[in-house]
Coordinates of C-alpha atoms and ligand atoms in Angstrom, one line a residue:
M9 CA 0.0 0.0 0.0
K10 CA 1.2 3.5 -0.8
I11 CA -0.1 6.5 1.3
T12 CA -1.3 9.0 -1.2
K13 CA -3.2 11.2 1.2
S14 CA -2.7 12.0 4.9
E15 CA -4.5 14.7 6.8
F16 CA -4.6 15.8 10.4
V17 CA -8.2 15.6 11.7
I18 CA -8.4 16.4 15.4
S19 CA -6.5 16.3 18.8
N20 CA -8.1 15.7 22.1
T21 CA -7.9 14.0 25.5
D22 CA -11.4 12.5 25.4
V23 CA -12.1 9.3 23.6
S24 CA -15.8 10.2 23.2
K25 CA -14.7 13.2 21.1
C26 CA -12.6 11.2 18.7
P27 CA -13.8 11.1 15.1
K28 CA -17.0 9.1 14.5
D29 CA -16.0 7.7 11.1
A30 CA -16.5 3.9 11.0
I31 CA -13.1 3.1 9.5
P32 CA -10.3 0.9 10.9
E33 CA -7.8 2.6 13.2
Y34 CA -4.2 1.9 14.2
A35 CA -2.4 3.6 17.2
F36 CA 1.2 4.1 18.0
I37 CA 2.1 3.9 21.7
G38 CA 5.3 3.5 23.7
R39 CA 7.8 5.4 25.9
S40 CA 8.3 9.1 25.3
N41 CA 10.9 9.8 22.7
V42 CA 10.8 6.3 21.2
G43 CA 9.9 7.7 17.8
K44 CA 6.1 7.4 17.4
S45 CA 5.5 10.8 15.8
S46 CA 8.6 10.4 13.6
L47 CA 7.4 7.0 12.3
I48 CA 4.0 8.6 11.4
N49 CA 5.9 11.2 9.3
M50 CA 8.1 8.6 7.8
I51 CA 5.3 6.3 6.6
T52 CA 3.2 9.1 5.3
G53 CA 6.2 10.7 3.6
R54 CA 5.6 14.0 5.3
T55 CA 8.2 16.0 7.2
S56 CA 6.0 17.4 9.9
L57 CA 2.5 15.9 9.8
A58 CA 3.0 14.7 13.4
K59 CA 5.0 17.0 15.8
T60 CA 8.3 15.6 16.9
S61 CA 11.0 16.7 19.3
S62 CA 14.3 15.6 20.7
T63 CA 12.8 16.5 24.1
P64 CA 10.6 13.7 25.5
G65 CA 6.9 14.6 26.2
K66 CA 6.2 16.3 22.9
T67 CA 2.9 14.6 22.0
Q68 CA 0.4 15.3 24.8
L69 CA -2.9 14.5 23.1
I70 CA -4.7 11.8 21.1
N71 CA -4.0 12.9 17.5
H72 CA -6.1 11.4 14.6
F73 CA -4.7 11.4 11.1
K74 CA -6.9 10.2 8.3
I75 CA -5.0 8.1 5.7
N76 CA -6.0 7.5 2.1
D77 CA -9.6 8.6 3.1
N78 CA -10.2 5.1 4.6
W79 CA -8.3 4.5 7.8
F80 CA -6.9 6.3 10.8
L81 CA -3.4 6.5 12.2
V82 CA -3.3 7.7 15.8
D83 CA -0.4 9.4 17.5
L84 CA -0.5 9.1 21.3
P85 CA 1.5 10.7 24.1
G86 CA 4.4 8.6 25.4
Y87 CA 4.4 7.0 28.8
G88 CA 7.2 6.8 31.3
Y89 CA 8.3 10.3 31.0
A90 CA 9.7 11.2 34.4
Q91 CA 9.7 15.0 34.0
V92 CA 5.9 15.2 33.7
S93 CA 4.3 15.9 37.1
K94 CA 2.6 13.0 38.9
S95 CA -0.9 14.4 38.5
K96 CA -0.4 15.1 34.8
R97 CA 1.0 11.6 34.3
Q98 CA -2.1 10.1 36.0
T99 CA -4.3 12.2 33.7
F100 CA -2.3 10.9 30.7
Q101 CA -2.6 7.4 31.8
K102 CA -6.4 7.7 32.4
F103 CA -7.2 9.0 28.9
I104 CA -4.8 6.7 27.2
K105 CA -6.2 3.7 28.9
D106 CA -9.8 4.9 28.2
Y107 CA -8.8 5.3 24.6
F108 CA -7.6 1.7 24.3
L109 CA -10.5 0.3 26.3
Q110 CA -13.3 2.3 24.5
R111 CA -12.2 3.0 21.0
E112 CA -14.3 0.6 18.9
Q113 CA -12.6 1.4 15.6
L114 CA -9.1 0.4 17.0
V115 CA -8.2 -2.8 15.2
C116 CA -4.5 -3.0 16.1
S117 CA -2.0 -1.0 18.1
F118 CA 1.7 -0.9 17.8
V119 CA 4.0 -0.7 20.9
L120 CA 7.2 1.0 19.8
V121 CA 10.3 0.0 21.6
D122 CA 13.8 1.4 21.1
S123 CA 15.9 -1.3 19.4
R124 CA 19.0 -0.3 21.5
H125 CA 17.5 -1.4 24.8
A126 CA 16.7 -4.6 26.6
P127 CA 13.0 -5.0 27.5
Q128 CA 11.9 -2.2 29.9
K129 CA 9.5 -3.0 32.7
I130 CA 7.1 -0.3 31.7
D131 CA 6.8 -1.7 28.1
V132 CA 6.5 -5.3 29.2
E133 CA 3.8 -4.3 31.7
F134 CA 1.9 -2.2 29.1
M135 CA 2.0 -5.2 26.6
Q136 CA 0.7 -7.4 29.5
W137 CA -2.2 -4.9 30.1
L138 CA -3.1 -4.9 26.4
G139 CA -3.1 -8.7 26.4
E140 CA -5.3 -8.9 29.5
N141 CA -7.8 -6.5 27.9
G142 CA -7.8 -8.4 24.6
I143 CA -6.4 -5.5 22.6
P144 CA -4.4 -6.8 19.6
F145 CA -0.9 -5.3 19.2
G146 CA 2.3 -5.6 17.3
I147 CA 5.8 -4.5 18.3
I148 CA 7.9 -2.0 16.4
F149 CA 11.6 -1.8 17.1
T150 CA 12.6 1.8 16.3
K151 CA 15.8 3.7 15.6
A152 CA 17.5 0.7 13.9
D153 CA 19.9 3.1 12.3
K154 CA 21.6 3.6 15.6
L155 CA 23.0 0.1 15.7
K156 CA 25.2 -2.1 13.5
S157 CA 23.1 -4.8 11.9
S158 CA 24.8 -7.6 14.0
Q159 CA 24.0 -5.8 17.2
L160 CA 20.5 -5.0 16.1
N161 CA 19.8 -8.6 15.3
K162 CA 21.3 -9.7 18.7
N163 CA 19.1 -7.2 20.6
I164 CA 15.9 -8.2 18.8
Q165 CA 16.6 -11.9 19.4
S166 CA 17.2 -11.3 23.1
Y167 CA 14.1 -9.1 23.3
K168 CA 12.0 -11.9 21.8
K169 CA 13.5 -14.5 24.1
E170 CA 12.7 -12.3 27.1
L171 CA 9.0 -11.9 25.9
L172 CA 8.7 -15.6 25.4
K173 CA 9.2 -16.1 29.1
T174 CA 5.7 -14.7 29.6
W175 CA 4.0 -14.9 26.1
E176 CA 3.2 -18.2 24.5
E177 CA 3.4 -16.6 21.1
L178 CA 5.2 -13.5 20.0
P179 CA 3.2 -10.6 18.5
I180 CA 4.0 -9.6 14.9
N181 CA 7.0 -7.3 14.9
F182 CA 8.7 -4.8 12.6
V183 CA 12.1 -3.1 12.6
T184 CA 12.1 0.5 11.5
S185 CA 14.3 3.6 11.1
S186 CA 12.6 6.9 10.5
A187 CA 16.0 8.5 10.0
H188 CA 16.9 6.1 7.2
K189 CA 13.3 5.6 6.0
K190 CA 13.4 1.8 6.6
G191 CA 10.7 -0.7 7.5
G192 CA 7.8 1.4 6.4
E193 CA 6.7 -0.8 3.5
E194 CA 6.4 -3.9 5.7
L195 CA 4.3 -2.1 8.2
L196 CA 2.0 -0.6 5.6
Q197 CA 1.7 -4.0 3.9
F198 CA 0.5 -5.5 7.3
I199 CA -1.9 -2.6 7.9
D200 CA -3.3 -3.1 4.4
S201 CA -3.8 -6.9 5.1
V202 CA -5.6 -6.1 8.3
N203 CA -7.8 -3.5 6.5
Q204 CA -8.8 -6.2 4.1
D205 CA -9.5 -8.7 6.9
V206 CA -11.8 -6.3 8.9
K207 CA -13.5 -4.7 5.9
D208 CA -16.8 -6.5 6.6
N209 CA -16.9 -5.2 10.2
F210 CA -17.0 -1.6 8.9
K211 CA -19.9 -1.8 6.5
Ligands
GTP301 P1 6.8 11.8 22.5 O1 5.8 12.5 21.6 O2 7.5 12.7 23.4 O3 6.1 10.7 23.3 O4 7.9 11.1 21.6 P2 7.8 10.3 20.3 O5 7.8 8.8 20.6 O6 6.7 10.8 19.4 O7 9.2 10.6 19.6 P3 9.6 11.6 18.4 O8 9.1 11.0 17.1 O9 9.2 12.9 18.7 O10 11.2 11.4 18.3 C1 12.0 11.6 19.4 C2 13.4 11.9 19.0 O11 14.0 10.7 18.4 C3 13.6 12.9 17.9 O12 14.7 13.7 18.1 C4 13.7 12.1 16.6 O13 14.4 12.8 15.6 C5 14.4 10.9 17.1 N1 14.1 9.8 16.3 C6 12.9 9.2 16.0 N2 13.0 8.2 15.2 C7 14.3 8.0 14.9 C8 15.0 7.0 14.1 O14 14.5 6.1 13.5 N3 16.4 7.2 14.1 C9 17.0 8.1 14.8 N4 18.3 8.2 14.7 N5 16.4 9.1 15.5 C10 15.0 9.0 15.6
MG302 MG1 5.2 12.2 19.8

């Protein structure tokens, strides 16, 4: 699939105010600074459709982008950002969790993790929470350009091995680099196949 049209629709903190269009939706979630917004820009071929920053905590709202007029891509605030005050963090957590629990159009989420790091407790726990709530997700290993390919492969293998200690089966996973524009086609191919699979549910 090629993205030929991408448009920002709305930002908010309230799942009930998200767009009503009955079209499939995909969300990017993960720690602050992992590269969620950058990946949206990379796959849409836009430089600043989603706002990015080298300082964590840039995205603070639920942002809907309509793609090719027939599906949504959602950029969410990152979790695990220590500089945000405790009360703000709790508000974030509440509306993000409500989004995942209530958004009917959400067909698959992607948990982004930095390919340089071993599994972080907060990511593992978030994946656990998604699993417990029956929310389908895939994993995206980001910033692959920051590692040599041998180290990258080693990290991904050990990440998977760690997950297999708690998961019977691994979720689908992708390796991306927004800086080098890598991994976008595979991700879009997957989204395209899910769009086909769920088509009948959105009639
Ligand atoms: P929050 O909105 O704060 O949760 O962060 P985010 O996950 O949306 O991260 P964002 O896309 O804003 O990127 C954070 C920083 O990482 C920016 O400085 C990006 O340029 C950088 N970055 C993102 N993706 C990549 C990548 O693939 N490679 C490299 N080298 N840097 C990246
Ligand atoms: Mg962001």
